[in-house]
XYZ file of C-alpha atoms in Angstrom:
253
model
C -103.208 -85.546 20.015
C -100.320 -83.293 21.261
C -98.925 -80.496 19.098
C -95.377 -80.571 18.265
C -93.007 -78.379 20.300
C -92.487 -76.024 17.428
C -96.196 -75.356 17.106
C -96.609 -74.915 20.811
C -93.789 -72.324 20.925
C -95.435 -70.447 18.143
C -98.719 -70.351 19.963
C -96.973 -69.166 23.084
C -95.240 -66.332 21.310
C -98.466 -65.383 19.668
C -100.188 -65.098 23.010
C -98.816 -64.053 26.370
C -95.374 -65.096 25.514
C -94.817 -61.932 23.445
C -95.365 -59.676 26.410
C -93.188 -61.743 28.635
C -90.318 -61.467 26.164
C -90.883 -57.715 25.837
C -90.787 -57.296 29.596
C -87.607 -59.238 29.854
C -85.968 -57.028 27.222
C -87.047 -53.833 28.972
C -85.791 -55.180 32.286
C -82.503 -56.098 30.754
C -82.116 -52.619 29.298
C -83.008 -50.974 32.603
C -80.543 -53.063 34.557
C -77.830 -52.341 32.032
C -78.610 -48.608 32.223
C -78.525 -48.681 35.992
C -75.091 -50.269 36.115
C -73.815 -47.876 33.455
C -75.116 -44.836 35.389
C -73.650 -46.168 38.630
C -70.202 -46.620 37.044
C -70.238 -43.070 35.647
C -71.466 -41.336 38.803
C -69.032 -43.181 41.011
C -66.129 -41.233 39.369
C -67.751 -37.807 40.004
C -67.513 -35.586 43.140
C -70.723 -35.998 45.134
C -71.109 -32.188 45.236
C -71.076 -32.104 41.512
C -73.943 -34.584 41.142
C -77.036 -33.055 39.810
C -75.057 -30.033 38.543
C -75.536 -29.472 34.879
C -72.267 -29.705 33.072
C -72.047 -27.071 30.414
C -69.403 -26.411 27.804
C -67.855 -28.195 24.979
C -66.078 -31.456 25.383
C -62.637 -31.301 23.815
C -61.431 -34.625 22.637
C -57.693 -34.756 21.896
C -56.789 -37.377 19.418
C -53.100 -38.190 19.455
C -52.231 -39.483 16.059
C -49.918 -42.324 15.970
C -46.454 -41.429 14.722
C -45.996 -41.954 11.071
C -43.350 -44.477 10.288
C -40.024 -42.806 9.505
C -39.063 -43.194 5.919
C -35.370 -43.485 5.451
C -34.470 -42.125 2.016
C -32.484 -44.381 -0.094
C -28.809 -43.407 -0.190
C -28.045 -41.405 -3.309
C -24.841 -42.577 -4.875
C -22.127 -39.866 -4.713
C -21.689 -38.037 -7.961
C -18.471 -38.822 -9.669
C -16.541 -35.494 -9.927
C -15.675 -34.383 -13.424
C -12.011 -33.533 -13.660
C -11.332 -30.451 -15.791
C -7.810 -30.453 -17.179
C -5.738 -27.495 -15.931
C -4.906 -24.890 -18.590
C -1.363 -25.075 -19.868
C 1.068 -22.787 -18.095
C 2.477 -20.226 -20.516
C 5.873 -18.857 -19.711
C 5.604 -15.072 -19.805
C 8.360 -13.163 -21.499
C 9.742 -10.738 -18.919
C 9.126 -7.110 -19.801
C 12.253 -5.050 -20.381
C 13.400 -3.317 -17.273
C 12.988 0.407 -17.554
C 15.449 2.686 -15.927
C 13.735 4.868 -13.341
C 13.366 8.429 -14.421
C 15.333 10.982 -12.534
C 13.282 12.386 -9.713
C 12.175 15.916 -10.321
C 11.844 18.042 -7.205
C 8.176 18.752 -6.621
C 8.892 22.374 -5.920
C 11.541 22.881 -8.569
C 11.156 26.188 -10.307
C 12.496 26.436 -13.818
C 14.317 29.711 -14.098
C 13.927 31.347 -17.487
C 17.103 32.037 -19.338
C 18.122 35.628 -18.824
C 17.548 37.837 -21.822
C 20.828 39.320 -22.964
C 20.993 42.986 -22.134
C 21.149 45.336 -25.078
C 24.729 46.182 -25.956
C 25.927 49.687 -25.175
C 28.706 50.917 -27.471
C 31.403 53.509 -27.032
C 34.322 54.715 -29.109
C 37.458 52.663 -28.358
C 39.610 55.807 -28.724
C 38.822 59.403 -29.484
C 40.494 60.799 -32.589
C 40.223 61.713 -36.235
C 39.136 59.062 -38.714
C 42.131 58.582 -41.039
C 40.565 55.869 -43.213
C 36.832 55.080 -43.433
C 35.116 51.691 -43.832
C 35.007 50.692 -47.513
C 34.313 47.211 -48.861
C 32.379 48.101 -52.019
C 34.705 50.792 -53.357
C 38.462 50.583 -53.571
C 40.551 53.023 -51.512
C 44.163 53.939 -52.052
C 46.531 52.415 -49.457
C 49.499 54.710 -48.945
C 51.507 51.992 -47.227
C 50.986 49.299 -49.840
C 50.709 51.915 -52.637
C 47.753 50.232 -54.259
C 43.977 50.297 -54.356
C 42.152 47.925 -52.075
C 39.134 47.594 -49.793
C 39.327 48.789 -46.215
C 37.179 46.638 -43.837
C 37.408 48.955 -40.792
C 38.144 52.358 -39.347
C 41.592 53.885 -38.783
C 41.173 56.207 -35.783
C 44.081 58.521 -35.016
C 45.540 58.182 -31.498
C 48.923 58.859 -29.927
C 51.110 55.938 -28.875
C 50.383 54.560 -25.409
C 46.799 55.895 -25.470
C 44.526 53.383 -23.712
C 42.194 51.386 -25.961
C 38.797 50.560 -24.476
C 36.272 47.780 -25.202
C 33.602 49.142 -27.535
C 30.928 46.947 -25.807
C 30.585 44.235 -23.180
C 31.682 40.732 -24.106
C 34.299 38.008 -23.703
C 37.843 38.117 -25.011
C 37.937 35.525 -27.786
C 41.520 35.996 -29.006
C 44.792 37.797 -28.276
C 47.182 37.180 -31.153
C 50.067 38.528 -33.256
C 49.130 39.041 -36.904
C 52.023 39.363 -39.449
C 50.446 42.419 -41.111
C 48.163 43.981 -38.464
C 50.390 43.463 -35.412
C 48.959 42.784 -31.943
C 45.237 42.034 -32.230
C 42.522 41.604 -29.552
C 39.126 40.109 -30.514
C 36.052 40.507 -28.252
C 33.008 38.275 -28.734
C 29.702 40.044 -28.159
C 26.181 38.582 -28.354
C 24.237 37.864 -31.564
C 27.315 36.674 -33.534
C 28.917 40.103 -33.314
C 32.669 40.649 -32.768
C 34.930 43.672 -32.417
C 38.611 43.626 -33.542
C 41.338 45.938 -32.241
C 44.663 45.974 -34.218
C 48.013 47.830 -34.105
C 48.109 47.481 -30.294
C 51.151 47.374 -28.075
C 52.277 43.756 -27.520
C 51.555 44.068 -23.783
C 47.753 43.788 -23.536
C 45.574 44.254 -20.445
C 43.342 41.212 -21.137
C 43.660 37.495 -21.840
C 41.514 35.000 -23.670
C 38.361 34.216 -21.685
C 38.236 37.476 -19.765
C 34.873 39.195 -19.464
C 34.886 42.897 -20.229
C 32.329 45.649 -20.006
C 31.803 48.710 -22.153
C 34.774 51.077 -21.676
C 37.123 48.581 -19.972
C 40.800 48.994 -20.926
C 42.064 46.142 -23.123
C 45.480 47.569 -24.140
C 47.148 50.644 -25.636
C 48.143 52.062 -29.016
C 51.296 50.537 -30.497
C 53.248 50.472 -33.761
C 52.901 46.776 -34.639
C 50.766 46.969 -37.845
C 53.289 46.778 -40.728
C 50.482 46.909 -43.331
C 49.523 50.439 -42.142
C 52.905 51.739 -40.994
C 52.807 54.743 -43.436
C 49.822 56.177 -41.539
C 50.130 58.308 -38.394
C 49.776 56.497 -35.030
C 46.292 55.079 -34.935
C 43.949 52.184 -33.948
C 42.645 49.899 -36.657
C 39.071 49.058 -35.497
C 36.855 46.467 -37.231
C 33.334 45.060 -36.538
C 32.379 41.576 -37.759
C 28.792 40.288 -38.068
C 28.665 36.518 -38.697
C 32.397 36.808 -39.507
C 31.772 39.376 -42.264
C 33.032 42.985 -42.010
C 30.325 45.527 -41.191
C 30.531 49.325 -40.842
C 31.512 50.228 -37.246
C 29.664 53.520 -37.630
C 26.409 51.537 -37.538
C 27.150 50.663 -33.867
C 29.220 53.532 -32.461
C 27.385 56.505 -30.931
C 27.338 59.834 -32.695
C 30.220 62.179 -31.908
C 29.368 65.351 -30.064
């Protein structure tokens, strides 16, 4: 009785069939290797066959480009409007007048110091009546006792009368009792008074005089002292008060 085909194939594989199949597999592998070797060596230079290729094989892998990601559009920020500060109307500053320009090289000159006064006798003669304001003196003209606020210096008519010190003529006047009078203003509130002069004087108000300058001459105009010999009535005033002329006049030699 015949075995089924399945059993017969099993017996075949168990016997010689196994080796036949193994041979076929080896042959198939060899043929495949031959064709693979032939395809590789056909791309090489014949002179390079059999030469051992040394070195490292560098394989460059080119990555595929990453897909571009387009960022989502950010909505524009809504600007915040800050209200403008209120405009304050400034009060205009008062206009200042420019100061007067001062010269950069201006030199302030100090005020000159008044020179010390030099005194001289207005006329040379005997003292007929001395200065007396604290004690009463007898007045031969008026025939009474009274003060005498100056010096009566004897001098002949027409004798020149000189300025006792430098100064400015403050007055030239006619006094009802003392006749023609010249007043000279000196420094430091000091004045000198010359009375019983001739009406024709040598100076006018405002004239500057120096010590010894002629201001006039002896006259006979002082009615209040007409009983005395010809003389000059000389008075010194300090702050408009009579003061002793002898305190200013130099000593007689």
